[in-house]
CSV table of C-alpha atoms in Angstrom, one decimal:
chain,number,residue,atom,x,y,z
A,614,MET,CA,0.0,0.0,0.0
A,615,ARG,CA,1.5,3.3,-1.0
A,616,THR,CA,1.8,6.3,1.3
A,617,GLY,CA,-0.8,9.1,0.7
A,618,VAL,CA,-0.3,12.8,0.3
A,619,GLY,CA,-0.9,15.0,3.3
A,620,ASP,CA,-4.3,16.6,3.5
A,621,HIS,CA,-2.8,20.1,3.4
A,622,ARG,CA,-2.1,19.6,-0.2
A,623,LYS,CA,-5.8,19.3,-1.0
A,624,LEU,CA,-6.2,22.9,0.0
A,625,VAL,CA,-4.4,23.9,-3.2
A,626,MET,CA,-6.5,21.8,-5.5
A,627,LEU,CA,-8.9,24.4,-6.7
A,628,GLY,CA,-6.2,27.0,-7.1
A,629,SER,CA,-4.1,24.5,-8.9
A,630,ILE,CA,-6.8,23.7,-11.3
A,631,MET,CA,-7.2,27.3,-12.1
A,632,VAL,CA,-3.5,27.7,-12.6
A,633,VAL,CA,-3.3,24.8,-15.0
A,634,VAL,CA,-6.4,25.9,-17.0
A,635,ALA,CA,-5.9,29.6,-17.1
A,636,ALA,CA,-2.2,29.9,-17.1
A,637,LEU,CA,-0.8,26.9,-18.8
A,638,GLY,CA,-3.2,25.8,-21.5
A,639,VAL,CA,-0.1,23.8,-22.6
A,640,LEU,CA,-1.5,21.2,-25.0
A,641,VAL,CA,-5.1,21.8,-26.1
A,642,THR,CA,-7.9,24.1,-25.5
A,643,VAL,CA,-10.8,24.6,-27.8
A,644,HIS,CA,-12.2,27.7,-29.6
A,645,ARG,CA,-15.7,26.2,-29.9
A,646,GLN,CA,-18.1,26.1,-27.0
A,647,ASP,CA,-17.6,22.4,-26.4
A,648,ASP,CA,-15.5,20.0,-28.4
A,649,SER,CA,-16.9,16.9,-26.7
A,650,PRO,CA,-20.0,15.2,-28.1
A,651,ALA,CA,-20.4,13.6,-24.6
A,652,GLY,CA,-21.1,10.2,-26.2
A,653,GLY,CA,-21.3,8.4,-29.5
A,654,GLU,CA,-18.1,8.8,-31.5
A,655,PRO,CA,-15.0,9.9,-29.5
A,656,SER,CA,-14.3,13.6,-29.7
A,657,ALA,CA,-11.1,15.2,-31.0
A,658,GLU,CA,-10.2,15.9,-27.4
A,659,ALA,CA,-10.7,12.2,-26.5
A,660,ASP,CA,-8.6,11.2,-29.5
A,661,ARG,CA,-5.7,13.3,-28.2
A,662,HIS,CA,-5.6,11.0,-25.1
A,663,VAL,CA,-5.5,7.6,-26.8
A,664,VAL,CA,-2.1,5.9,-27.3
A,665,THR,CA,-1.1,2.9,-29.3
A,666,THR,CA,1.7,2.1,-26.9
A,667,SER,CA,0.7,-0.6,-24.5
A,668,LEU,CA,0.2,0.6,-21.0
A,669,GLU,CA,0.4,-2.8,-19.4
A,670,THR,CA,3.9,-1.8,-18.2
A,671,ALA,CA,5.3,1.6,-17.6
A,672,PRO,CA,6.5,3.2,-20.9
A,673,LYS,CA,10.2,3.9,-21.1
A,674,PRO,CA,11.5,7.4,-21.8
A,675,ALA,CA,12.2,7.7,-25.5
A,676,TRP,CA,13.3,11.4,-25.9
A,677,THR,CA,12.9,14.9,-24.5
A,678,LEU,CA,12.2,17.8,-26.7
A,679,ASP,CA,15.2,20.0,-27.5
A,680,VAL,CA,14.0,23.5,-28.6
A,681,GLY,CA,17.3,24.1,-30.2
A,682,ARG,CA,16.6,21.4,-32.8
A,683,LEU,CA,13.4,23.0,-33.8
A,684,THR,CA,14.7,26.4,-35.0
A,685,ASP,CA,17.6,27.9,-37.0
A,686,ASN,CA,17.4,31.1,-34.9
A,687,PRO,CA,19.3,30.9,-31.6
A,688,GLY,CA,17.2,32.3,-28.8
A,689,ASP,CA,13.8,31.2,-30.1
A,690,VAL,CA,11.3,30.0,-27.6
A,691,LEU,CA,8.6,27.3,-27.6
A,692,LEU,CA,5.1,28.8,-27.7
A,693,PRO,CA,2.0,27.2,-26.2
A,694,MET,CA,0.6,25.7,-29.4
A,695,PRO,CA,-2.1,26.3,-30.6
A,696,TYR,CA,-3.0,29.4,-28.6
A,697,GLN,CA,-1.2,32.6,-27.4
A,698,LEU,CA,1.2,32.6,-30.3
A,699,GLU,CA,1.6,36.4,-30.2
A,700,SER,CA,3.4,36.5,-26.9
A,701,TYR,CA,5.7,34.4,-24.7
A,702,TYR,CA,4.5,33.7,-21.1
A,703,GLY,CA,7.3,31.4,-20.0
A,704,TYR,CA,5.9,28.1,-21.1
A,705,GLY,CA,5.2,26.2,-24.3
A,706,GLY,CA,3.5,23.1,-25.7
A,707,ILE,CA,2.9,21.1,-28.8
A,708,LEU,CA,-0.1,19.9,-30.7
A,709,ASP,CA,-0.6,16.2,-31.5
A,710,ALA,CA,-1.4,15.8,-35.2
A,711,GLY,CA,-1.4,12.1,-35.5
A,712,ASP,CA,1.6,11.0,-37.4
A,713,LEU,CA,3.4,14.2,-36.4
A,714,MET,CA,3.5,16.7,-33.6
A,715,ILE,CA,3.3,20.4,-34.3
A,716,ALA,CA,5.3,23.0,-32.4
A,717,ALA,CA,5.5,26.8,-32.8
A,718,ALA,CA,8.7,28.8,-32.1
A,719,ALA,CA,9.5,32.5,-32.3
A,720,HIS,CA,12.0,35.0,-31.1
A,721,PRO,CA,11.1,37.1,-28.1
A,722,LEU,CA,11.0,40.9,-28.7
A,723,PRO,CA,11.6,43.6,-26.1
A,724,GLU,CA,9.2,43.7,-23.2
A,725,VAL,CA,6.3,46.1,-23.3
A,726,ALA,CA,5.3,47.9,-20.1
A,727,GLY,CA,1.9,46.8,-18.9
A,728,GLN,CA,1.8,43.5,-20.8
A,729,SER,CA,2.0,40.2,-19.0
A,730,GLY,CA,3.5,38.4,-21.9
A,731,ARG,CA,6.6,39.2,-23.9
A,732,PRO,CA,5.8,40.0,-27.6
A,733,VAL,CA,7.4,37.7,-30.2
A,734,GLY,CA,8.3,38.0,-33.9
A,735,ASP,CA,7.4,35.8,-36.8
A,736,VAL,CA,6.2,32.3,-35.9
A,737,THR,CA,7.8,29.2,-37.3
A,738,LEU,CA,5.8,26.0,-37.3
A,739,VAL,CA,7.8,22.7,-36.9
A,740,GLY,CA,6.6,19.2,-37.7
A,741,ILE,CA,8.2,16.9,-35.2
A,742,ARG,CA,8.7,13.1,-35.7
A,743,PRO,CA,7.3,11.2,-32.8
A,744,ALA,CA,9.9,8.5,-33.2
A,745,ASP,CA,12.9,10.6,-32.0
A,746,GLY,CA,11.8,14.3,-31.7
A,747,SER,CA,13.6,15.4,-34.8
A,748,PRO,CA,12.1,18.1,-37.0
A,749,ALA,CA,10.5,16.8,-40.3
A,750,TRP,CA,10.0,20.3,-41.6
A,751,LYS,CA,10.1,24.0,-40.6
A,752,THR,CA,7.7,26.6,-42.1
A,753,ARG,CA,7.7,30.3,-41.2
A,754,ILE,CA,4.1,31.7,-41.2
A,755,GLY,CA,4.6,35.2,-39.9
A,756,ARG,CA,2.9,36.7,-36.9
A,757,VAL,CA,-0.2,34.9,-35.8
A,758,THR,CA,-2.4,34.9,-32.7
A,759,GLN,CA,-3.4,31.2,-32.8
A,760,CYS,CA,-3.9,28.1,-34.9
A,761,SER,CA,-6.8,25.7,-35.1
A,762,PRO,CA,-6.8,23.1,-32.2
A,763,GLU,CA,-7.4,20.3,-34.7
A,764,VAL,CA,-5.7,19.1,-37.8
A,765,GLU,CA,-8.2,18.0,-40.4
A,766,ALA,CA,-7.3,16.5,-43.8
A,767,ALA,CA,-3.6,17.2,-42.9
A,768,VAL,CA,-4.3,20.9,-43.0
A,769,LEU,CA,-3.7,23.4,-40.1
A,770,ALA,CA,-5.1,26.9,-40.1
A,771,CYS,CA,-3.3,29.8,-38.3
A,772,TRP,CA,-4.5,33.4,-38.2
A,773,GLU,CA,-4.2,36.9,-36.9
A,774,ARG,CA,-6.7,39.8,-37.1
A,775,ARG,CA,-7.0,40.0,-40.9
A,776,ARG,CA,-4.8,37.3,-42.3
A,777,ILE,CA,-5.1,33.5,-42.3
A,778,ALA,CA,-2.5,30.9,-43.4
A,779,PHE,CA,-2.9,27.2,-44.2
A,780,VAL,CA,-0.2,24.6,-43.8
A,781,ASP,CA,0.0,21.1,-45.1
A,782,THR,CA,1.1,19.2,-42.0
A,783,THR,CA,2.5,16.2,-44.0
A,784,SER,CA,5.2,18.3,-45.8
A,785,GLY,CA,5.1,21.7,-44.1
A,786,THR,CA,4.1,23.3,-47.4
A,787,LEU,CA,2.5,26.8,-47.0
A,788,LEU,CA,-0.7,26.2,-49.0
A,789,ALA,CA,-2.0,29.7,-48.9
A,790,GLU,CA,-1.9,33.1,-47.2
A,791,LEU,CA,-5.1,35.0,-47.5
A,792,GLY,CA,-6.2,38.5,-46.4
A,793,THR,CA,-9.7,39.2,-45.2
A,794,ASP,CA,-11.9,42.3,-45.0
A,795,PHE,CA,-13.2,41.2,-41.5
A,796,ASP,CA,-11.6,40.5,-38.2
A,797,VAL,CA,-11.0,36.7,-37.9
A,798,ASN,CA,-11.8,35.1,-34.6
A,799,GLY,CA,-11.9,31.4,-35.6
A,800,ALA,CA,-11.3,28.9,-38.3
A,801,GLN,CA,-12.3,25.3,-38.6
A,802,ILE,CA,-11.7,22.7,-41.3
A,803,SER,CA,-14.2,19.9,-41.9
A,804,GLY,CA,-13.2,17.5,-44.7
A,805,SER,CA,-12.3,19.8,-47.6
A,806,THR,CA,-14.4,22.7,-46.3
A,807,VAL,CA,-12.9,25.7,-44.5
A,808,TYR,CA,-15.2,27.7,-42.2
A,809,VAL,CA,-13.9,31.1,-41.0
A,810,SER,CA,-15.8,33.3,-38.5
A,811,GLY,CA,-15.3,36.8,-37.4
A,812,SER,CA,-16.7,40.3,-37.3
A,813,GLY,CA,-17.1,42.7,-40.2
A,814,THR,CA,-19.3,45.6,-41.4
A,815,ASP,CA,-22.4,45.5,-43.5
A,816,GLY,CA,-23.8,48.9,-44.6
A,817,GLY,CA,-21.7,50.5,-41.9
A,818,THR,CA,-23.0,48.3,-39.2
A,819,GLN,CA,-20.8,45.8,-37.3
A,820,VAL,CA,-22.1,42.2,-37.9
A,821,PRO,CA,-20.9,38.7,-37.3
A,822,VAL,CA,-19.4,37.0,-40.5
A,823,LEU,CA,-19.2,33.4,-41.5
A,824,THR,CA,-17.6,32.1,-44.7
A,825,SER,CA,-17.4,28.6,-46.2
A,826,GLY,CA,-14.9,27.7,-48.8
A,827,THR,CA,-11.4,26.3,-49.5
A,828,VAL,CA,-7.9,27.0,-48.4
A,829,THR,CA,-7.5,29.2,-51.6
A,830,ASP,CA,-11.0,30.7,-51.6
A,831,LEU,CA,-12.6,31.4,-48.3
A,832,THR,CA,-16.0,32.2,-49.8
A,833,ALA,CA,-16.2,29.6,-52.5
A,834,ASN,CA,-19.4,28.2,-50.9
A,835,PHE,CA,-20.9,31.2,-49.2
A,836,ARG,CA,-20.3,34.3,-47.1
A,837,ARG,CA,-23.0,35.1,-44.6
A,838,THR,CA,-23.6,38.1,-42.3
A,839,PHE,CA,-26.0,38.0,-39.4
A,840,GLY,CA,-27.5,41.4,-39.4
A,841,THR,CA,-30.3,40.3,-37.1
A,842,LEU,CA,-27.8,39.8,-34.3
A,843,ASP,CA,-26.0,42.2,-32.1
A,844,GLY,CA,-22.8,43.4,-33.6
A,845,SER,CA,-20.8,41.9,-30.6
A,846,ALA,CA,-22.2,38.4,-31.4
A,847,SER,CA,-19.8,35.6,-32.1
A,848,VAL,CA,-20.6,32.6,-34.4
A,849,HIS,CA,-19.0,29.2,-34.8
A,850,THR,CA,-19.8,26.1,-36.8
A,851,VAL,CA,-20.7,22.7,-35.6
A,852,PRO,CA,-20.4,20.6,-38.8
A,853,ASP,CA,-21.3,17.3,-37.1
A,854,SER,CA,-24.6,18.9,-36.2
A,855,ASN,CA,-24.9,20.8,-39.4
A,856,ALA,CA,-25.4,23.9,-37.3
A,857,VAL,CA,-24.1,27.4,-36.7
A,858,ILE,CA,-24.3,28.7,-33.1
A,859,ALA,CA,-24.4,32.4,-32.5
A,860,LEU,CA,-23.8,33.9,-29.0
A,861,VAL,CA,-24.9,37.3,-27.8
A,862,ARG,CA,-24.4,38.5,-24.2
A,863,GLY,CA,-27.7,39.1,-22.6
A,864,PRO,CA,-28.9,42.1,-20.5
A,865,GLY,CA,-27.9,40.3,-17.3
A,866,ASP,CA,-30.5,37.7,-16.8
A,867,PRO,CA,-30.3,35.6,-18.9
A,868,GLN,CA,-26.5,35.8,-19.3
A,869,TYR,CA,-26.6,34.9,-23.0
A,870,VAL,CA,-28.9,34.6,-26.0
A,871,TYR,CA,-28.0,31.8,-28.4
A,872,THR,CA,-29.4,31.4,-31.9
A,873,VAL,CA,-28.9,28.1,-33.8
A,874,PHE,CA,-28.9,28.3,-37.6
A,875,ASP,CA,-28.9,25.5,-40.2
A,876,LEU,CA,-25.4,25.3,-41.6
A,877,ASP,CA,-26.5,24.4,-45.2
A,878,SER,CA,-29.3,26.8,-45.7
A,879,GLY,CA,-28.6,29.5,-43.1
A,880,ALA,CA,-32.2,29.3,-41.8
A,881,THR,CA,-32.9,29.9,-38.1
A,882,ARG,CA,-33.6,26.8,-36.2
A,883,PHE,CA,-34.3,28.1,-32.7
A,884,THR,CA,-33.2,30.7,-30.1
A,885,PHE,CA,-32.4,29.9,-26.5
A,886,GLU,CA,-32.0,32.4,-23.6
A,887,GLY,CA,-29.9,31.1,-20.7
A,888,ASP,CA,-26.4,30.5,-19.4
A,889,SER,CA,-25.0,27.9,-21.8
A,890,LEU,CA,-25.7,25.9,-24.9
A,891,GLN,CA,-23.5,23.0,-25.9
A,892,PRO,CA,-23.7,20.6,-28.8
A,893,VAL,CA,-23.8,17.0,-27.4
A,894,GLY,CA,-24.5,13.5,-28.7
A,895,ASP,CA,-25.5,13.1,-32.4
A,896,GLY,CA,-26.9,16.6,-33.2
A,897,LEU,CA,-28.5,17.3,-29.8
A,898,PHE,CA,-28.0,20.3,-27.5
A,899,LEU,CA,-27.6,20.6,-23.8
A,900,VAL,CA,-28.8,23.9,-22.3
A,901,SER,CA,-28.5,25.4,-18.8
A,902,ARG,CA,-30.4,28.1,-16.9
A,903,GLY,CA,-29.7,29.7,-13.5
A,904,SER,CA,-26.0,28.7,-13.4
A,905,ARG,CA,-24.2,30.8,-10.8
A,906,SER,CA,-21.1,30.4,-8.7
A,907,GLY,CA,-21.6,27.2,-6.8
A,908,THR,CA,-25.0,26.6,-8.4
A,909,VAL,CA,-25.5,24.4,-11.5
A,910,GLY,CA,-29.0,25.5,-12.1
A,911,THR,CA,-31.3,23.5,-14.4
A,912,GLN,CA,-30.4,21.7,-17.6
A,913,ASP,CA,-32.5,20.4,-20.5
A,914,LEU,CA,-31.6,18.2,-23.5
A,915,LEU,CA,-32.9,19.6,-26.8
A,916,ALA,CA,-33.4,18.1,-30.2
A,917,ALA,CA,-31.9,19.5,-33.4
A,918,ASP,CA,-34.9,21.8,-33.8
A,919,GLY,CA,-34.8,23.2,-30.3
A,920,SER,CA,-37.7,21.1,-28.9
A,921,THR,CA,-37.2,19.7,-25.4
A,922,ILE,CA,-36.4,16.0,-25.2
A,923,ARG,CA,-36.1,15.8,-21.4
A,924,SER,CA,-34.8,17.6,-18.3
A,925,ILE,CA,-31.5,16.4,-16.8
A,926,PRO,CA,-32.5,15.4,-13.2
A,927,ILE,CA,-29.1,15.8,-11.6
A,928,PRO,CA,-27.1,18.2,-13.8
A,929,SER,CA,-23.4,19.1,-13.7
A,930,TYR,CA,-21.7,22.2,-15.1
A,931,ARG,CA,-20.7,20.7,-18.4
A,932,SER,CA,-20.9,17.6,-20.4
A,933,PRO,CA,-17.6,15.8,-19.5
A,934,THR,CA,-14.5,15.6,-21.7
A,935,PHE,CA,-12.4,12.5,-21.0
A,936,PRO,CA,-10.0,10.0,-22.6
A,937,SER,CA,-12.1,7.5,-24.4
A,938,LYS,CA,-11.4,4.2,-26.2
A,939,PRO,CA,-14.5,2.1,-25.7
A,940,SER,CA,-15.1,-1.4,-27.0
A,941,SER,CA,-18.5,-0.3,-28.4
A,942,PRO,CA,-20.1,3.1,-28.9
A,943,PRO,CA,-20.6,4.6,-25.5
A,944,PRO,CA,-23.6,6.4,-24.2
A,945,MET,CA,-23.8,10.2,-23.7
A,946,PHE,CA,-23.0,11.2,-20.1
A,947,LEU,CA,-24.9,14.1,-18.7
A,948,GLY,CA,-25.1,14.7,-14.9
A,949,ASP,CA,-25.7,11.4,-13.1
A,950,GLY,CA,-27.1,9.7,-16.2
A,951,ALA,CA,-26.2,7.9,-19.3
A,952,TYR,CA,-28.3,8.6,-22.4
A,953,ASP,CA,-28.6,7.4,-26.0
A,954,PRO,CA,-26.6,10.0,-28.0
A,955,ALA,CA,-29.1,9.9,-30.9
A,956,SER,CA,-32.5,9.9,-29.2
A,957,GLY,CA,-31.7,11.2,-25.8
A,958,ASN,CA,-33.4,8.3,-24.1
A,959,GLU,CA,-32.2,7.5,-20.6
A,960,LEU,CA,-30.2,4.3,-20.4
A,961,TRP,CA,-29.2,4.3,-16.7
A,962,ARG,CA,-28.3,6.5,-13.9
A,963,SER,CA,-25.7,6.4,-11.1
A,964,PRO,CA,-24.8,8.8,-8.3
A,965,ALA,CA,-21.2,7.9,-8.8
A,966,LEU,CA,-21.1,9.9,-12.0
A,967,VAL,CA,-21.2,13.3,-10.2
A,968,LYS,CA,-19.3,14.8,-7.3
A,969,ASP,CA,-19.9,17.9,-5.2
A,970,GLU,CA,-17.0,20.3,-4.9
A,971,SER,CA,-16.5,23.7,-3.4
A,972,PHE,CA,-17.2,25.4,-6.8
A,973,GLY,CA,-20.3,23.3,-7.5
A,974,ARG,CA,-21.3,19.9,-8.8
A,975,SER,CA,-19.1,18.4,-11.6
A,976,SER,CA,-18.7,15.2,-13.4
A,977,ALA,CA,-16.8,12.4,-11.7
A,978,LEU,CA,-16.1,10.6,-15.0
A,979,VAL,CA,-12.3,10.5,-15.8
A,980,ALA,CA,-12.1,7.9,-18.6
A,981,VAL,CA,-14.0,5.4,-20.7
A,982,VAL,CA,-11.9,2.3,-21.4
A,983,GLY,CA,-13.2,-0.9,-23.0
A,984,ASN,CA,-16.6,-1.6,-21.4
A,985,THR,CA,-15.8,0.4,-18.3
A,986,ALA,CA,-16.5,4.0,-17.2
A,987,LEU,CA,-14.0,5.1,-14.6
A,988,VAL,CA,-15.2,7.6,-12.0
A,989,THR,CA,-13.5,9.1,-8.9
A,990,SER,CA,-14.7,10.1,-5.5
A,991,PRO,CA,-12.8,12.6,-3.4
A,992,ASP,CA,-15.0,11.8,-0.4
A,993,SER,CA,-14.5,8.0,-0.3
A,994,LYS,CA,-11.0,8.3,-1.9
A,995,THR,CA,-11.7,5.7,-4.5
A,996,ILE,CA,-11.6,5.0,-8.2
A,997,THR,CA,-14.7,3.0,-9.3
A,998,GLY,CA,-15.4,1.1,-12.5
A,999,LEU,CA,-19.0,1.2,-13.9
A,1000,ASP,CA,-20.3,-1.2,-16.5
A,1001,LEU,CA,-20.8,1.0,-19.6
A,1002,ARG,CA,-24.0,-0.8,-20.6
A,1003,SER,CA,-25.8,-1.0,-17.3
A,1004,GLY,CA,-24.1,1.4,-14.8
A,1005,ARG,CA,-23.5,-1.5,-12.5
A,1006,GLN,CA,-20.4,-1.2,-10.2
A,1007,LEU,CA,-17.8,-3.6,-11.4
A,1008,TRP,CA,-15.0,-2.8,-8.9
A,1009,GLN,CA,-13.8,-0.2,-6.5
A,1010,THR,CA,-10.1,0.7,-5.8
A,1011,PRO,CA,-9.0,2.8,-2.8
A,1012,TRP,CA,-7.0,5.8,-3.9
A,1013,GLU,CA,-5.8,8.5,-1.5
A,1014,ASP,CA,-5.4,11.1,-4.3
A,1015,ALA,CA,-8.7,10.4,-6.0
A,1016,TYR,CA,-9.4,14.2,-5.9
A,1017,TRP,CA,-6.4,14.8,-8.1
A,1018,VAL,CA,-6.9,12.1,-10.8
A,1019,ARG,CA,-7.2,14.1,-14.1
A,1020,GLY,CA,-6.2,14.0,-17.7
A,1021,GLY,CA,-4.4,10.8,-18.6
A,1022,VAL,CA,-4.3,8.5,-21.6
A,1023,THR,CA,-5.7,5.1,-22.5
A,1024,ASP,CA,-4.8,2.2,-24.8
A,1025,GLY,CA,-8.2,0.7,-24.6
A,1026,GLU,CA,-7.3,-1.7,-21.8
A,1027,TYR,CA,-5.5,0.5,-19.2
A,1028,PHE,CA,-5.8,4.1,-18.1
A,1029,ALA,CA,-2.7,6.0,-17.1
A,1030,PHE,CA,-3.2,9.1,-15.1
A,1031,GLY,CA,-1.3,11.6,-13.0
A,1032,ASP,CA,-1.9,12.7,-9.4
A,1033,TYR,CA,0.1,14.6,-6.8
A,1034,THR,CA,2.8,11.9,-6.5
A,1035,GLY,CA,3.4,10.6,-10.0
A,1036,THR,CA,2.0,8.6,-13.0
A,1037,HIS,CA,-0.1,5.4,-12.4
A,1038,ALA,CA,-1.9,2.9,-14.5
A,1039,ILE,CA,-5.1,1.1,-13.7
A,1040,ARG,CA,-6.5,-1.9,-15.5
A,1041,ALA,CA,-10.1,-1.0,-16.5
A,1042,SER,CA,-11.4,-4.6,-16.3
A,1043,ASP,CA,-10.7,-5.1,-12.6
A,1044,GLY,CA,-9.4,-1.9,-11.1
A,1045,GLU,CA,-5.9,-3.2,-10.4
A,1046,ILE,CA,-3.1,-0.6,-10.2
A,1047,VAL,CA,-0.4,-2.2,-12.4
A,1048,TRP,CA,2.4,0.3,-12.1
A,1049,SER,CA,3.4,3.6,-10.6
A,1050,VAL,CA,6.2,6.0,-11.5
A,1051,PRO,CA,7.0,9.0,-9.2
A,1052,TRP,CA,7.4,12.5,-10.6
A,1053,PRO,CA,11.0,13.8,-10.7
A,1054,GLY,CA,11.9,15.7,-7.6
A,1055,ASP,CA,11.8,19.1,-9.2
A,1056,THR,CA,8.4,18.7,-10.9
A,1057,ASP,CA,5.4,20.7,-9.9
A,1058,PRO,CA,2.4,18.3,-10.3
A,1059,ARG,CA,0.0,21.3,-10.8
A,1060,GLN,CA,1.7,22.0,-14.1
A,1061,ILE,CA,1.7,18.5,-15.5
A,1062,GLN,CA,-0.2,17.7,-18.7
A,1063,MET,CA,-0.5,14.2,-20.2
A,1064,SER,CA,-1.6,13.4,-23.8
A,1065,SER,CA,-0.8,11.3,-26.8
A,1066,ALA,CA,2.0,12.2,-29.2
A,1067,GLY,CA,1.9,10.0,-32.4
A,1068,GLY,CA,0.4,7.2,-30.3
A,1069,SER,CA,3.0,7.5,-27.5
A,1070,LEU,CA,2.7,8.9,-24.0
A,1071,MET,CA,3.6,12.6,-23.8
A,1072,VAL,CA,4.1,14.4,-20.5
A,1073,SER,CA,4.8,18.1,-20.5
A,1074,TRP,CA,5.2,21.0,-18.1
A,1075,LEU,CA,6.4,24.5,-18.8
A,1076,ASP,CA,9.0,24.1,-21.6
A,1077,HIS,CA,9.7,20.5,-20.8
A,1078,VAL,CA,8.2,17.8,-23.1
A,1079,ALA,CA,9.0,14.1,-22.7
A,1080,VAL,CA,7.8,11.2,-24.8
A,1081,SER,CA,7.8,7.6,-23.6
A,1082,ARG,CA,6.8,4.4,-25.2
């Protein structure tokens, strides 16, 4: 039996989470409202936490990223790809692109008074071979603020206020650099289609803009403005739901007004006034009202046309995002229930799916592996396996740091996760801890991020990136 961490460390949990989420953002964050479908096909976020390396035994260190190999300009720094590419904040990260990893490097410029980050010059993207960490290609793309968090059809989009660039991630070829007459705030690639959203003017009035086209012609399919919306509204596409979601800040209560449009026709589907609207399942939506600090409020599940399917009896703040490699299509998890992702029908419920914390109720789900949903309980200090089809408890494993189990990766049989003491792997079929590796002595566990890099386990913190297999 291992020795637990002192209770005083638990006092920093909430602050630590905020540090990791708000300050680090090392590997992946998402421009869209929610990148997890909460069931059905695994999301892009879930895919980033699936490895092909077996986790039956502890992976061995393969290589550590050397920033000097990524650039021909001495003094360049690693930026936190894919976001915050206009400034350096003292940390960096890389984006998993399947067969390659993508890094962004730039040279720091003189500090500017009043700015928390140090400005940087032109950004160079680097394709990194997961086998040994060597650069496969280097492409300078100029100054950009961010890149898309997903690589689709081997194309990565990166942009600044009125310029967008597209890079072929297989070769590093700069496919196109295009100027726009509107301020870009997001780009998404779905198949061969490029969607770009932003804010422009129509007849002298500021309006949200959405274009659909190709990497060489952003408006090849259409350019739409949404003159019926407030000029401060933002829009983004959800191709899987064939929808466009527009968000306008409300007068105070409700906090927001959402309008959902049909992506193909542009016709309005429905409007929702509340605190959040998330795409979930197979074309469904989860909406919340009355959400305040420490209070979840109420949640409903809506059909594609905005009609109410059901209320969610025990809601949590968001539909969970978790590493997922199931043996069969998993249900959609909302609050304490599992639902059919197409119809919204309730399949089963379990109180183990949610936990109450100081900042409100949240999902206790940490991974879906094989036929098992893994949940944690800070109160009972346990990790529990639930049958994916029935919700029946399969096993329960005592774990002192259950409050800190987060992130992690899976190979479809085991789940490797980090806590305050190190990395551990649990077998999903019976809950046995099969190996543990302590963090290096100088590592701050609050800064650790775990994900997949070309199918291998990647652990990163600040400018340190290590790959094991």
